[in-house]
XYZ file of C-alpha atoms in Angstrom:
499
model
C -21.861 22.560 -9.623
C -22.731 20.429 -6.382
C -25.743 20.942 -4.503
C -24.565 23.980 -2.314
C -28.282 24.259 0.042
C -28.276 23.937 3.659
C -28.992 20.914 4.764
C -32.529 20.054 6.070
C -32.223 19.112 9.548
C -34.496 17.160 11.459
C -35.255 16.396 15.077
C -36.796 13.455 16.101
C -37.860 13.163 19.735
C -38.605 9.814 21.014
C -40.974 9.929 23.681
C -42.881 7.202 25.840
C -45.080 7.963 28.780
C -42.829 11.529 29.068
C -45.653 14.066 29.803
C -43.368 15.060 33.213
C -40.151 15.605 31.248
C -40.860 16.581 27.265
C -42.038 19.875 27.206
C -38.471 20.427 29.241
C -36.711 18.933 26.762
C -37.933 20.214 23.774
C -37.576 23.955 25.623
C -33.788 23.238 25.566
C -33.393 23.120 21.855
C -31.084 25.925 21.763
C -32.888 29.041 20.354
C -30.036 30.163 18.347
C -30.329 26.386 16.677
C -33.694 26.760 15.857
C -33.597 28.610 12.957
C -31.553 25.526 11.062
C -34.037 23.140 12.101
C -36.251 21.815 9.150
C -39.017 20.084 11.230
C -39.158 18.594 14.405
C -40.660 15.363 14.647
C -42.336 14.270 17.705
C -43.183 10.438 18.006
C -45.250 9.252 21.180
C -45.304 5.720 21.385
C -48.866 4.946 22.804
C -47.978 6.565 26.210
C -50.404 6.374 28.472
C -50.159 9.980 30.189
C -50.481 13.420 28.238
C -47.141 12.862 26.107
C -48.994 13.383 22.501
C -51.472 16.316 24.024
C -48.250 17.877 25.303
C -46.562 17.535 22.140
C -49.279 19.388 20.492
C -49.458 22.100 22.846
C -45.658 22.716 21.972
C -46.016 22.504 18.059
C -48.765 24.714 18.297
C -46.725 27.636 20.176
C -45.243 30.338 17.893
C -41.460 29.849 18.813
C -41.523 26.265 18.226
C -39.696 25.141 14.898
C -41.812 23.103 12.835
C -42.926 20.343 14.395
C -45.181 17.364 13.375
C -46.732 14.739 16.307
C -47.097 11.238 15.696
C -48.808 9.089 18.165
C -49.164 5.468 17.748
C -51.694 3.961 18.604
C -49.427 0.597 19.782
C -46.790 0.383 21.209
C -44.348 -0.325 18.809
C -40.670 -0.191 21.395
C -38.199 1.921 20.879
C -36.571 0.502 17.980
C -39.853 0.153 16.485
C -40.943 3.704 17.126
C -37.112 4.618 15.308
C -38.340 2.890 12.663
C -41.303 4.657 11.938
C -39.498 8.378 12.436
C -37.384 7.598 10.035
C -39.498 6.532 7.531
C -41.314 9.959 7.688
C -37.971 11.676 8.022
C -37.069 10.137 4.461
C -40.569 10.826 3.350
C -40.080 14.627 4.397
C -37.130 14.997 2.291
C -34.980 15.861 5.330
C -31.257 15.456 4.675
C -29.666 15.154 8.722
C -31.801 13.446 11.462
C -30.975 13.727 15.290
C -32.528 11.419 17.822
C -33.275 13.090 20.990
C -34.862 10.755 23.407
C -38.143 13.101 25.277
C -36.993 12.016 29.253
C -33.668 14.736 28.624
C -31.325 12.232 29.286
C -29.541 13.829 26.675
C -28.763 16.942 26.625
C -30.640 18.970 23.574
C -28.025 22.116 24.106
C -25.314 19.860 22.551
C -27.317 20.038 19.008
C -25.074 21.744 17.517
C -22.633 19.868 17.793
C -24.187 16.899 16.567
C -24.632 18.494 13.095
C -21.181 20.082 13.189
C -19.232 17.176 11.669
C -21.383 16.365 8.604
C -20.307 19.987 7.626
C -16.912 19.176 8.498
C -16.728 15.393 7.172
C -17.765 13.245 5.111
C -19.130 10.874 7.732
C -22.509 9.141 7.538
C -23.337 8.635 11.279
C -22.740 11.534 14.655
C -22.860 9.507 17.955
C -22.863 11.493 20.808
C -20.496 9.305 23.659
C -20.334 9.968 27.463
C -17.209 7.900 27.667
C -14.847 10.175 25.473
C -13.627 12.003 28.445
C -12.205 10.186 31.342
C -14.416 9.964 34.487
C -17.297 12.303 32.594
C -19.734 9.749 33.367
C -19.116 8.943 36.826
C -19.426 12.494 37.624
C -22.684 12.864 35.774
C -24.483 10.044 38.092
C -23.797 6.950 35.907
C -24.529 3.955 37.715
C -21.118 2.276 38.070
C -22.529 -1.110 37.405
C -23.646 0.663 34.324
C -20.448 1.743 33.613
C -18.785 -1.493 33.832
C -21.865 -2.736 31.914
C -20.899 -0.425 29.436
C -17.194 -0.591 29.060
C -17.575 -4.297 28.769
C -19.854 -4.288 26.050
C -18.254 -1.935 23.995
C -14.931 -3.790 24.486
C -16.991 -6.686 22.986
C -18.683 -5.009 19.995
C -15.115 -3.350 19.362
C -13.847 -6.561 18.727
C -16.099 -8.259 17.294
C -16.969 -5.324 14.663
C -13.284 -4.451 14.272
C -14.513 -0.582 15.504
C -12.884 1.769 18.136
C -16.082 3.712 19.724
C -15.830 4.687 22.723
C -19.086 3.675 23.343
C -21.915 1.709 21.620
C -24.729 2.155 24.112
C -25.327 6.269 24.169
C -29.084 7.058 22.517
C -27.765 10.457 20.942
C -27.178 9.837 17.221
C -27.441 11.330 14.539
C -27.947 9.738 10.641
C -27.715 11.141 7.142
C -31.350 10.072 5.538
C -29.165 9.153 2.640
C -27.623 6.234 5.182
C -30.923 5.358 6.075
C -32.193 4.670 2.000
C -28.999 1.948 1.977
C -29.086 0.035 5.211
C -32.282 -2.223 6.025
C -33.269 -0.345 9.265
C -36.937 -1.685 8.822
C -35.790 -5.061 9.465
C -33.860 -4.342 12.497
C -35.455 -5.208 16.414
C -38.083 -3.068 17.686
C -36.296 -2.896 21.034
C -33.261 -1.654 22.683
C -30.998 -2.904 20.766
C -32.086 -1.388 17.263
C -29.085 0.961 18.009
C -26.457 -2.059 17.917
C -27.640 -3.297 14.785
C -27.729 0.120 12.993
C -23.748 0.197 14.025
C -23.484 -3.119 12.597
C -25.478 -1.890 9.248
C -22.990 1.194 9.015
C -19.926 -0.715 9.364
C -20.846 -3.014 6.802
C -22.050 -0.508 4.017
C -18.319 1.389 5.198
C -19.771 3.977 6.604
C -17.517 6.894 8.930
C -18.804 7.091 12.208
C -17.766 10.061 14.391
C -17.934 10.575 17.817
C -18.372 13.575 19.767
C -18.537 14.422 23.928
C -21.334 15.032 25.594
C -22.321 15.349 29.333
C -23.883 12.552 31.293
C -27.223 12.947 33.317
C -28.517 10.884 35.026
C -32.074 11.595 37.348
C -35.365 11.080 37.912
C -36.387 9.943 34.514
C -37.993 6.311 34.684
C -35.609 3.464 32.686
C -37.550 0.973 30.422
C -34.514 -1.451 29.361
C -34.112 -4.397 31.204
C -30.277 -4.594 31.425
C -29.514 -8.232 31.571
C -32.131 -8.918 28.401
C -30.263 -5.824 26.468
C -26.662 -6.842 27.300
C -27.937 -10.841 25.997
C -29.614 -9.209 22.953
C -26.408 -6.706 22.238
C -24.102 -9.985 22.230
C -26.435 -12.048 20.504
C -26.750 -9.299 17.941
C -22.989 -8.824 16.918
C -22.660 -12.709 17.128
C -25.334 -12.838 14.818
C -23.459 -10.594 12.705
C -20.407 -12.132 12.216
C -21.822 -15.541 11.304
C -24.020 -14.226 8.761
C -21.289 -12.050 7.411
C -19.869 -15.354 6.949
C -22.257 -17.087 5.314
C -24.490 -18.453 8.144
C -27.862 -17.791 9.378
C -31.014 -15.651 7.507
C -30.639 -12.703 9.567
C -33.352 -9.948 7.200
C -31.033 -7.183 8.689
C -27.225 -7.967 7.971
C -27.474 -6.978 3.935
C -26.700 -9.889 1.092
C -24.490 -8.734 -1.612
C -26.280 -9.433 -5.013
C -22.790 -10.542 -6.516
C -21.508 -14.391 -5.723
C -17.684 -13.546 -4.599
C -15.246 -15.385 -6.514
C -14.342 -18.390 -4.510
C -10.408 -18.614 -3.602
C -8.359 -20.562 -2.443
C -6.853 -23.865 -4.090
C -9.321 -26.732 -3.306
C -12.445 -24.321 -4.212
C -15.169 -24.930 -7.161
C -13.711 -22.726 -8.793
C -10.225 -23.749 -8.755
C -11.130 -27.115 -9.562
C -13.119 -25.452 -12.505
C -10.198 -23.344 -13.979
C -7.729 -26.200 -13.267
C -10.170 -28.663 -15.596
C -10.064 -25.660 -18.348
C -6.632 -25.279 -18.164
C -6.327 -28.713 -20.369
C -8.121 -26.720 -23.123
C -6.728 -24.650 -25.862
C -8.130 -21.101 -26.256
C -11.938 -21.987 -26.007
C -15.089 -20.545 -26.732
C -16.705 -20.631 -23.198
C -20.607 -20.066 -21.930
C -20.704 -19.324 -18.433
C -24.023 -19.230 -17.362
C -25.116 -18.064 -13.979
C -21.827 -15.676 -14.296
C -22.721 -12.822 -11.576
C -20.137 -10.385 -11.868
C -17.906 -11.938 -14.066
C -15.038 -12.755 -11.784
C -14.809 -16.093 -12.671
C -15.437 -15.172 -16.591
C -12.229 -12.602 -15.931
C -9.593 -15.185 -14.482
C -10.887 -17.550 -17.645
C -10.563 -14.855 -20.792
C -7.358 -13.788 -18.962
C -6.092 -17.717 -19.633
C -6.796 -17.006 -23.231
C -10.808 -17.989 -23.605
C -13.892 -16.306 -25.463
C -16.237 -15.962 -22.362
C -20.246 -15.288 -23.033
C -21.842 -14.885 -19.486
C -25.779 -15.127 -18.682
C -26.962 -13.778 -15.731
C -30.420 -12.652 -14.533
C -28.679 -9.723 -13.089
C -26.522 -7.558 -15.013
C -24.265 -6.539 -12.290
C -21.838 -3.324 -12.416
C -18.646 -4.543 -14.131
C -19.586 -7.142 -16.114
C -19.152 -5.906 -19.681
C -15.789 -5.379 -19.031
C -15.283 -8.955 -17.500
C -16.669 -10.996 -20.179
C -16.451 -10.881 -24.057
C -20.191 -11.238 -24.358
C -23.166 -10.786 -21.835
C -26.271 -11.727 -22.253
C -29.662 -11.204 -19.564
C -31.479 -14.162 -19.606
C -33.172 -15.690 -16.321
C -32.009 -19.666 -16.584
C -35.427 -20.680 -15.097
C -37.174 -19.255 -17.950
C -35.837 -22.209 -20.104
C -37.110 -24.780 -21.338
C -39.868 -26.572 -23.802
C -42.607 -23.490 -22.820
C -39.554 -20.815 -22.709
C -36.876 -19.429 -24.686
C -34.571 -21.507 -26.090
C -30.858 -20.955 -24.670
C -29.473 -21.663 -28.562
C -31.501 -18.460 -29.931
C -29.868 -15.956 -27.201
C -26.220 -16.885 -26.794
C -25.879 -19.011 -30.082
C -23.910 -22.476 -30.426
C -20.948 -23.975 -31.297
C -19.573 -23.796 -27.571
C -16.107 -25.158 -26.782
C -16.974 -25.668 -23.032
C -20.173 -24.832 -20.991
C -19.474 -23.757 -16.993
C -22.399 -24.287 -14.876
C -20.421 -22.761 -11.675
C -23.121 -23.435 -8.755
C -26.547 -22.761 -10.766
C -28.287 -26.380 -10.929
C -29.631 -25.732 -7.668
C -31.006 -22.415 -7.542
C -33.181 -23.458 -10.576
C -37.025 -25.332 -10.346
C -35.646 -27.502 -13.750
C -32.769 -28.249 -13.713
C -32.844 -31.042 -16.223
C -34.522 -28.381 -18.591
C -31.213 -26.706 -18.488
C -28.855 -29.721 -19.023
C -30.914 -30.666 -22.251
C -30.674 -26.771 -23.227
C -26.752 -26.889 -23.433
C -26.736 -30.002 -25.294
C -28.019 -27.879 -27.987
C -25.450 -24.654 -27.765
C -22.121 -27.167 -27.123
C -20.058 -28.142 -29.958
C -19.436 -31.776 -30.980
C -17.152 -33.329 -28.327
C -17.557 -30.107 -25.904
C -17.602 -30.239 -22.355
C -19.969 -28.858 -19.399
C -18.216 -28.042 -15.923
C -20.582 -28.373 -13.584
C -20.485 -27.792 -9.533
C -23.282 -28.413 -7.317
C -23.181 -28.253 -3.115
C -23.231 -31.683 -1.430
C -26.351 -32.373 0.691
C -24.737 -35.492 1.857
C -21.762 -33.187 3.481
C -21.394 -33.415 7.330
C -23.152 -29.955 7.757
C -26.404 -29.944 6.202
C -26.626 -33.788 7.823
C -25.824 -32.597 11.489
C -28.403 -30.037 10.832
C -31.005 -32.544 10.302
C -30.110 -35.050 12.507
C -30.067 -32.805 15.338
C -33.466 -30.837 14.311
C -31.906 -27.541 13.675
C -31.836 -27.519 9.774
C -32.302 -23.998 8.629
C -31.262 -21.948 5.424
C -27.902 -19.521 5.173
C -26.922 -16.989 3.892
C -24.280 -18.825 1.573
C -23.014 -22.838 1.250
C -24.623 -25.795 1.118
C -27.922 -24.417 2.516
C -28.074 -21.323 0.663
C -31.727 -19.706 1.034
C -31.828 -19.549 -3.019
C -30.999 -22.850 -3.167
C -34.135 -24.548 -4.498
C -32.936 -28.361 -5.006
C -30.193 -30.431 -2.555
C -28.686 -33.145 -4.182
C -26.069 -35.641 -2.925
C -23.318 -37.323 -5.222
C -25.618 -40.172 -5.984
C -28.709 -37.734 -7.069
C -26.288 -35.776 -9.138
C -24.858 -38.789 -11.194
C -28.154 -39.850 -12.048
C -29.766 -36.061 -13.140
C -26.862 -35.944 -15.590
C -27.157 -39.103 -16.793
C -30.640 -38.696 -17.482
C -29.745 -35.673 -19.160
C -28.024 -37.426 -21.784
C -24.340 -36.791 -20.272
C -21.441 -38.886 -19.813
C -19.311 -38.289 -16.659
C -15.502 -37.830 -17.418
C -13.961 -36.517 -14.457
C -15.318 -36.408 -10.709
C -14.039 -34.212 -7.933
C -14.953 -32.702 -4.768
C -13.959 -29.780 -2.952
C -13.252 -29.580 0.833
C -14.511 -26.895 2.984
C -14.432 -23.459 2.456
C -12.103 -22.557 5.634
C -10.936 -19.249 3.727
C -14.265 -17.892 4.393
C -14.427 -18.262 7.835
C -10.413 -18.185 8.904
C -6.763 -18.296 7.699
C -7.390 -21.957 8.748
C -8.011 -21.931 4.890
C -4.842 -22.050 3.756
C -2.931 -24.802 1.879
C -0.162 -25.195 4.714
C -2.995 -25.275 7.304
C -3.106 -28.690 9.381
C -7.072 -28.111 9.680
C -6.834 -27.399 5.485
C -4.163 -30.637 5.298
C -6.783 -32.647 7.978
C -10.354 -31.583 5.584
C -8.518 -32.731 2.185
C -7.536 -35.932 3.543
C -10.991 -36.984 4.699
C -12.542 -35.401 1.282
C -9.961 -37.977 -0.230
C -11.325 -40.745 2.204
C -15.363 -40.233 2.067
C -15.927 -37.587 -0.434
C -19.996 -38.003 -0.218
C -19.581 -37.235 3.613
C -16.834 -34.765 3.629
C -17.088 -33.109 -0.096
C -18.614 -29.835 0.521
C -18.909 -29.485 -3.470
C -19.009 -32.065 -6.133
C -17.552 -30.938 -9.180
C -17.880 -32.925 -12.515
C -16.475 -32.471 -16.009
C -19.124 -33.959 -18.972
C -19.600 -34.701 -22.284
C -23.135 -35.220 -24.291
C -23.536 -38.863 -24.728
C -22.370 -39.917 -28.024
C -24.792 -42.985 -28.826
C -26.362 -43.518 -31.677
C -28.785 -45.612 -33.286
C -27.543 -47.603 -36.732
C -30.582 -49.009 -38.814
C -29.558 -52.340 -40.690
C -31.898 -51.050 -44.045
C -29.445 -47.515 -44.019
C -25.970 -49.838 -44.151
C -24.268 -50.950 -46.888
C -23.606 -54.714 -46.599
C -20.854 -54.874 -48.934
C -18.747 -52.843 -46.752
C -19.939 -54.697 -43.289
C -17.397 -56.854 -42.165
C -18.412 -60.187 -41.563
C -14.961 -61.977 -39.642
């Protein structure tokens, strides 16, 4: 049976330098509400009136729910002191938190029916809009260069988060606590716009967002956000978003998937990779570094025995590969295990899909799979080109910087250009038998990535012309060196031909 318990609703009040306005506030909660609220939490952030006193005098009278005051002792901003509430509220064990800001701006009577949709719904998020109703918010005393402000914005963050709220910028919301355990709140702004980054955080983990009406009031409360610096930050921020959604940037609070995506389209690493395996009869394959098996998948449906070694053993992957095996790559080596006594030998082929440079040793693990691969086996091998356009703007112009994904991955823990490459594997005791390169990865970013695409046609011709300036991966197909060293005492001379 499923957990059939009211939920445990909390209330957490927001308050800065509101000793005029909170006890007001708070004396709106509707009395008939009261009874389904859990806990109020009160958080003053080092105001410098009577806000925390005042908050104690009401969680000390004997109609108040119960109510816990925080005061901190810095002032932390009003993303910051978010951050903090709902911490505790996830340390309380409450189930539903509503933000209620302590200056009344919004209006506590509409309570009710910020909870009523997680009853109704299975949404993750209540955001109370004064925009839902035509005209609402003029009537309420809106600012009409805040309305435009506001309208304009949320035109913008429609578009660029592919949403339809009516409005991003209203400070009544309402969260499940089990949204807040999955999104990285903590590593959102402390200021303003904390609440356009949380939107971004919800869209991205597919949350449902609902939206409900609620009046506008504006009066004498005192406004802290400096309009021009929010609207910069609130553009900035969904900007931000979009790039690193992409691939680019290091932004802490846009979450990383722990899975590498399977990289389509027809002049990708891994295209190049299954079209070199394609010459091969059904093969006994090691992929190491094989994250959720997609790769593995597309190769054991072309007929091949796949073993896959990750670090991570990712949902999904038994049932993408033949074999898996946990095994962290940089633990190899002559002071580690040995790659032959976990996954065995005798390997047809070897893939080494984009792993070379998210390891300290690399050459540790080319000598490792000389041992596992059969006579006359191959390793596939792919490795991001330092010498590419990108990562060489970035220095030239002073603005290098890790990603999120690409060339300048933030695992990435050795760059190497064609030249570096050719000489690591040669060292290694390989022989290069095929060289390609890849252009770029314009099915990540557009439809420009398409094969009928001019800007797809334009990229492959220059990686044809300058591949060490235009690759954006090298991709090379090896084979163990096959020397050997004859000793004239071990020959018979009989047999020698002597011409």
């Amino acid at each position: 049976m499923g957990d059939t318990r009211a939920p445990r609703i909390g209330i957490v009040v927001v308050a800065y330098n509101a000793a005029s306005t909170l006890i007001d506030t708070l004396d709106r909660i509707p009395q008939q509400f009261r009874s389904r609220i859990a806990e109020v939490i009160v958080c003053d952030d080092a105001s410098g009136d009577g806000t925390f006193e005042l908050g104690q005098q009401w969680a000390a009278r004997p109609d108040s729910p119960p109510t816990h005051v925080i005061r901190h002792t810095k002032n932390v901003g009003y993303g910051g002191n978010q951050k903090a509430a709902y911490a505790l509220a996830i340390e309380r064990k409450l189930d539903i938190v509503v933000l209620l800001h302590g200056d009344g701006q919004y209006a506590p009577e509409c309570l009710p029916q910020m909870v009523a949709p997680f009853e109704e719904t299975d949404c993750v998020a209540v955001f109370g809009s004064r925009m839902m109703h035509k005209g609402a918010a003029k009537q309420g005393g809106m600012p009409t260069y805040k309305r435009i402000g506001n309208r304009i914005l949320t035109t913008f963050e429609n578009r660029m988060l592919e949403t339809e709220l009516t409005e991003f910028h209203s400070g009544y919301r309402a969260y499940t606590t089990q949204l807040l355990r999955e999104i990285p709140f903590e590593a959102n702004s402390d200021g303003f716009d904390f609440d356009t980054q949380i939107i971004a955080q919800i869209v991205h983990a597919g949350g449902r967002i609902i939206e409900v009406p609620i009046p506008t009031y504006y009066g004498d409360e005192i406004c802290y956000v400096n309009g021009m610096k929010y609207a910069k930050d609130v553009v900035k921020d969904v900007l931000e978003y979009r790039l690193a959604v992409r691939g680019f940037g290091t932004s802490d609070w846009v979450p990383k998937p722990d899975e590498y995506a399977f990289k389509e389209g027809d002049g990708s690493s891994h295209a190049v990779i299954l079209r070199m395996l394609a010459a091969q009869p059904p093969s006994r394959v090691l992929d190491l570094g094989c994250s959720g098996g997609l790769l593995a998948e597309r190769m054991r449906a072309a007929g091949h025995y796949v073993v896959g070694v990750d670090s991570l053993e990712l949902p999904g992957i038994g049932e993408r590969t033949d074999e898996f095996h946990r095994l962290d790559l940089d633990d190899l080596g002559p002071a580690g295990t040995a790659l032959l006594d976990t996954v065995g030998g005798d390997f047809d082929v070897v893939i080494a899909g984009d792993v070379i440079e998210h390891l300290s040793r690399p050459a540790d693990i080319l000598r490792e799979i000389h041992d596992v691969l059969r006579p006359g086996g191959e390793l596939l091998l792919s490795v991001p080109n330092f010498g590419h356009w990108y990562p060489r703007a970035r220095v030239l112009t002073g603005t290098f910087g890790y990603d999120r994904r690409g060339i300048l991955d933030d695992t990435h823990l050795r760059f190497f250009t064609r030249a570096t490459l050719r000489r690591l594997v040669r060292a290694s005791g390989f022989d290069i038998v095929e060289e390609s390169a890849t252009g770029l990865p314009l099915g990540q970013i557009s439809d420009a990535g398409t094969s009928r695409s001019p800007i797809r046609k334009i990229d492959q011709q220059l990686v044809r012309l300058r591949p060490t300036l235009f690759g954006y991966q090298h991709v090379l197909r090896l084979t163990p060196h096959a020397e050997q060293t004859i000793h004239a005492d071990q020959l018979d001379v009989s047999e020698t031909p002597l011409g």
